[in-house]
Short mmCIF file of C-alpha atoms in Angstrom, two decimals:
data_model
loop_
_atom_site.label_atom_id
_atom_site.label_comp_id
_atom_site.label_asym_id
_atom_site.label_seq_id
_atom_site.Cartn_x
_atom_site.Cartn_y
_atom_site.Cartn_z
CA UNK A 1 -20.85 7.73 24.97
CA UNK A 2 -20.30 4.33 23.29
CA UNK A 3 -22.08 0.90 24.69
CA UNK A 4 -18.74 -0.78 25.42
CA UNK A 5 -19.82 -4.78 23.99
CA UNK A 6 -17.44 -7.47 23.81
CA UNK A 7 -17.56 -7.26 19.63
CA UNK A 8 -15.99 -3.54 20.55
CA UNK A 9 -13.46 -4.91 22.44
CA UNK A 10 -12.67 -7.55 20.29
CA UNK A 11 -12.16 -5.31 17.52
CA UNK A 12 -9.76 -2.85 19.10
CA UNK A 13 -7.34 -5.71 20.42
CA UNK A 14 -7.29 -6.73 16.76
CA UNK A 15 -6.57 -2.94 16.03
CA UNK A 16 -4.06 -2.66 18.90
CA UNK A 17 -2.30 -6.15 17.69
CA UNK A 18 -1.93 -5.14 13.96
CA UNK A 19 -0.86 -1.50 15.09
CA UNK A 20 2.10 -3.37 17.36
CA UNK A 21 3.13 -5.70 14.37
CA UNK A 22 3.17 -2.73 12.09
CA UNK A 23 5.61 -0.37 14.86
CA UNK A 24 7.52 -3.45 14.78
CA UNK A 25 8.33 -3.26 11.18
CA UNK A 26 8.53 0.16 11.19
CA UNK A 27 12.11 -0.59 13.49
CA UNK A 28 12.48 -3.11 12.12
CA UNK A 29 12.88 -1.13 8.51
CA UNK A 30 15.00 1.22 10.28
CA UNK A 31 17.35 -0.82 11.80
CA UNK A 32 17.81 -2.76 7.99
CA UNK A 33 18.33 0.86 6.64
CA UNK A 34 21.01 1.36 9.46
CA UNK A 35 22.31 -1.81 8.76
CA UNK A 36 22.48 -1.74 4.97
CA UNK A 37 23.98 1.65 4.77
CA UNK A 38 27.19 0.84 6.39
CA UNK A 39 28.42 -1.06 3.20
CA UNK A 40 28.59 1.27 -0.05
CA UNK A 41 27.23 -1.65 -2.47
CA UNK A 42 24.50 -2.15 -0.21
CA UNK A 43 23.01 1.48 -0.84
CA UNK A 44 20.88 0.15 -3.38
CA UNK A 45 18.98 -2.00 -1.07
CA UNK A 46 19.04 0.59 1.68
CA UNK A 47 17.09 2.82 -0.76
CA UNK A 48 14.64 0.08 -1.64
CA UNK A 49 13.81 -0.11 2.17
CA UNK A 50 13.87 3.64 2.40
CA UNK A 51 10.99 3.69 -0.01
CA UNK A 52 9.31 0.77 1.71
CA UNK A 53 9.07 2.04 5.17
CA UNK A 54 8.67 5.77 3.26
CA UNK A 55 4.99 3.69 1.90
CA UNK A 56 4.67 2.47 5.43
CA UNK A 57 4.35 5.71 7.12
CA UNK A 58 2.81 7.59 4.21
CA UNK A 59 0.12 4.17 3.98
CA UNK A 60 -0.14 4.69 8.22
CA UNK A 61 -1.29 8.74 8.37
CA UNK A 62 -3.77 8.17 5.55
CA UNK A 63 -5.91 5.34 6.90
CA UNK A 64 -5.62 7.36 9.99
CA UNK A 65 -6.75 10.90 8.60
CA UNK A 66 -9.69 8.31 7.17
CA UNK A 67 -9.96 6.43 9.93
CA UNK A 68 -10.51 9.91 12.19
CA UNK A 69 -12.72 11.50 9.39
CA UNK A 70 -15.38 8.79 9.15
CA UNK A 71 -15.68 8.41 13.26
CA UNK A 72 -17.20 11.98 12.98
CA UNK A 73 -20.01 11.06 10.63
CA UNK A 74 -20.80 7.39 11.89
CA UNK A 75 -23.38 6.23 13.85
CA UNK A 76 -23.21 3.85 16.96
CA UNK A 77 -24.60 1.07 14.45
CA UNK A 78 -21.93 1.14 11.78
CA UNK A 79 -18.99 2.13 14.36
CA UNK A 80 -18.32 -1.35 15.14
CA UNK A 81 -18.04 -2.49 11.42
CA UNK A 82 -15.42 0.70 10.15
CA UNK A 83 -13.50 -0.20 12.85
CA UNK A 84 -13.33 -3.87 11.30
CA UNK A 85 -12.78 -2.33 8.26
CA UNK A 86 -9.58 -0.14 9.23
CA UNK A 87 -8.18 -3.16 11.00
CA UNK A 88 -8.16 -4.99 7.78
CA UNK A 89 -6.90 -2.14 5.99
CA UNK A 90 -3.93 -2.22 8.50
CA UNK A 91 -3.40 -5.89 7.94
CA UNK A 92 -3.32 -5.18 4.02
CA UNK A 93 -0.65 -2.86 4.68
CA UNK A 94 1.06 -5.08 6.88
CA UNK A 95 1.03 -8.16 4.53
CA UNK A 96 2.33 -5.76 2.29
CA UNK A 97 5.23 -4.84 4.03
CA UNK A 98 5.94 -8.27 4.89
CA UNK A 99 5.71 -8.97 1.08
CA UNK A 100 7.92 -6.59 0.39
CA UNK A 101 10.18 -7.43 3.05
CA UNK A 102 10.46 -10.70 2.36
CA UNK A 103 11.08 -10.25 -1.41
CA UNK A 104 13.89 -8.18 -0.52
CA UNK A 105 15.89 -10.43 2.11
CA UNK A 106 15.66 -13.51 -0.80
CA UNK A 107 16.83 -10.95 -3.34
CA UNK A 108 19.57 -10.04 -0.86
CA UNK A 109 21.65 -12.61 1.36
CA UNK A 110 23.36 -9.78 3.15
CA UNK A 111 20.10 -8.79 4.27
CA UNK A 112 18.50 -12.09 4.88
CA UNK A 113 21.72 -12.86 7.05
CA UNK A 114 21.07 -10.22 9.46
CA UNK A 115 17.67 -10.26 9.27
CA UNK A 116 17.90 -14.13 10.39
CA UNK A 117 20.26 -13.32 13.45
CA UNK A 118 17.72 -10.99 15.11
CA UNK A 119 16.29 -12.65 17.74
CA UNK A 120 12.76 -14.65 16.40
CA UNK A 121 10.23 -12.46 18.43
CA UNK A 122 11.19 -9.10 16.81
CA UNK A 123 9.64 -10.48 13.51
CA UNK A 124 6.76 -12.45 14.53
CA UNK A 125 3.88 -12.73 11.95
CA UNK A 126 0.30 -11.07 13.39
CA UNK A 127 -1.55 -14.09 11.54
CA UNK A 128 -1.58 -15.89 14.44
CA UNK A 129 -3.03 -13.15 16.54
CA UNK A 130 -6.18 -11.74 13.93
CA UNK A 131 -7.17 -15.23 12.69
#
């Protein structure tokens, strides 16, 4: 059993925040998809998100498969930092997306129009949260 410290706890609402902002670009991707593929000369984009959120998912299961592979072999010591470790992993991936994201909405005001009607909250950034 693991000595439940405030570090510990610290570290998986950081894990649990980042995991929340990166399901909420994971609808968020699939509602632009949606959204994009109703208009034939959007189809384009809608593949470029396609292959974002595809690198999303694909980016999610292997940190995890890591992320479950090295809690086997760990010791209570170095537990606390790996667990640091694949929360900043998921914040790479998540500034990613976001870079990605936002690259694509300036590239395409179709995309940036809808994106900007969604109500604020949906696409809140997680730097406030982990900093």
């Amino acid at each position: 059993m693991r000595n439940v410290t405030y570090n510990f706890l610290q570290a998986e609402h950081a894990w649990m925040i980042v995991s929340d902002q990166l399901q909420q670009r994971n609808n968020m991707l699939a509602k632009s998809i949606s959204h994009m593929e109703r208009s034939q000369s959007e189809l384009p984009m809608a593949s470029r998100l396609i292959i974002l959120r595809y690198h999303l998912k694909m980016s999610l299961r292997q940190l995890a498969l890591e992320a479950r592979q090295q809690r086997q072999n760990l010791q209570n010591d170095s537990q606390l930092a790996d667990q640091w470790m694949h929360v900043h992993q998921l914040f790479f991936l998540l500034r990613q997306i976001d870079n990605e994201l936002g690259r694509a909405t300036t590239e395409n005001n179709i995309l940036r129009l809808w994106v900007e009607s969604l109500e604020g909250r949906v696409y809140r950034s997680a730097l406030v949260h982990l900093n």
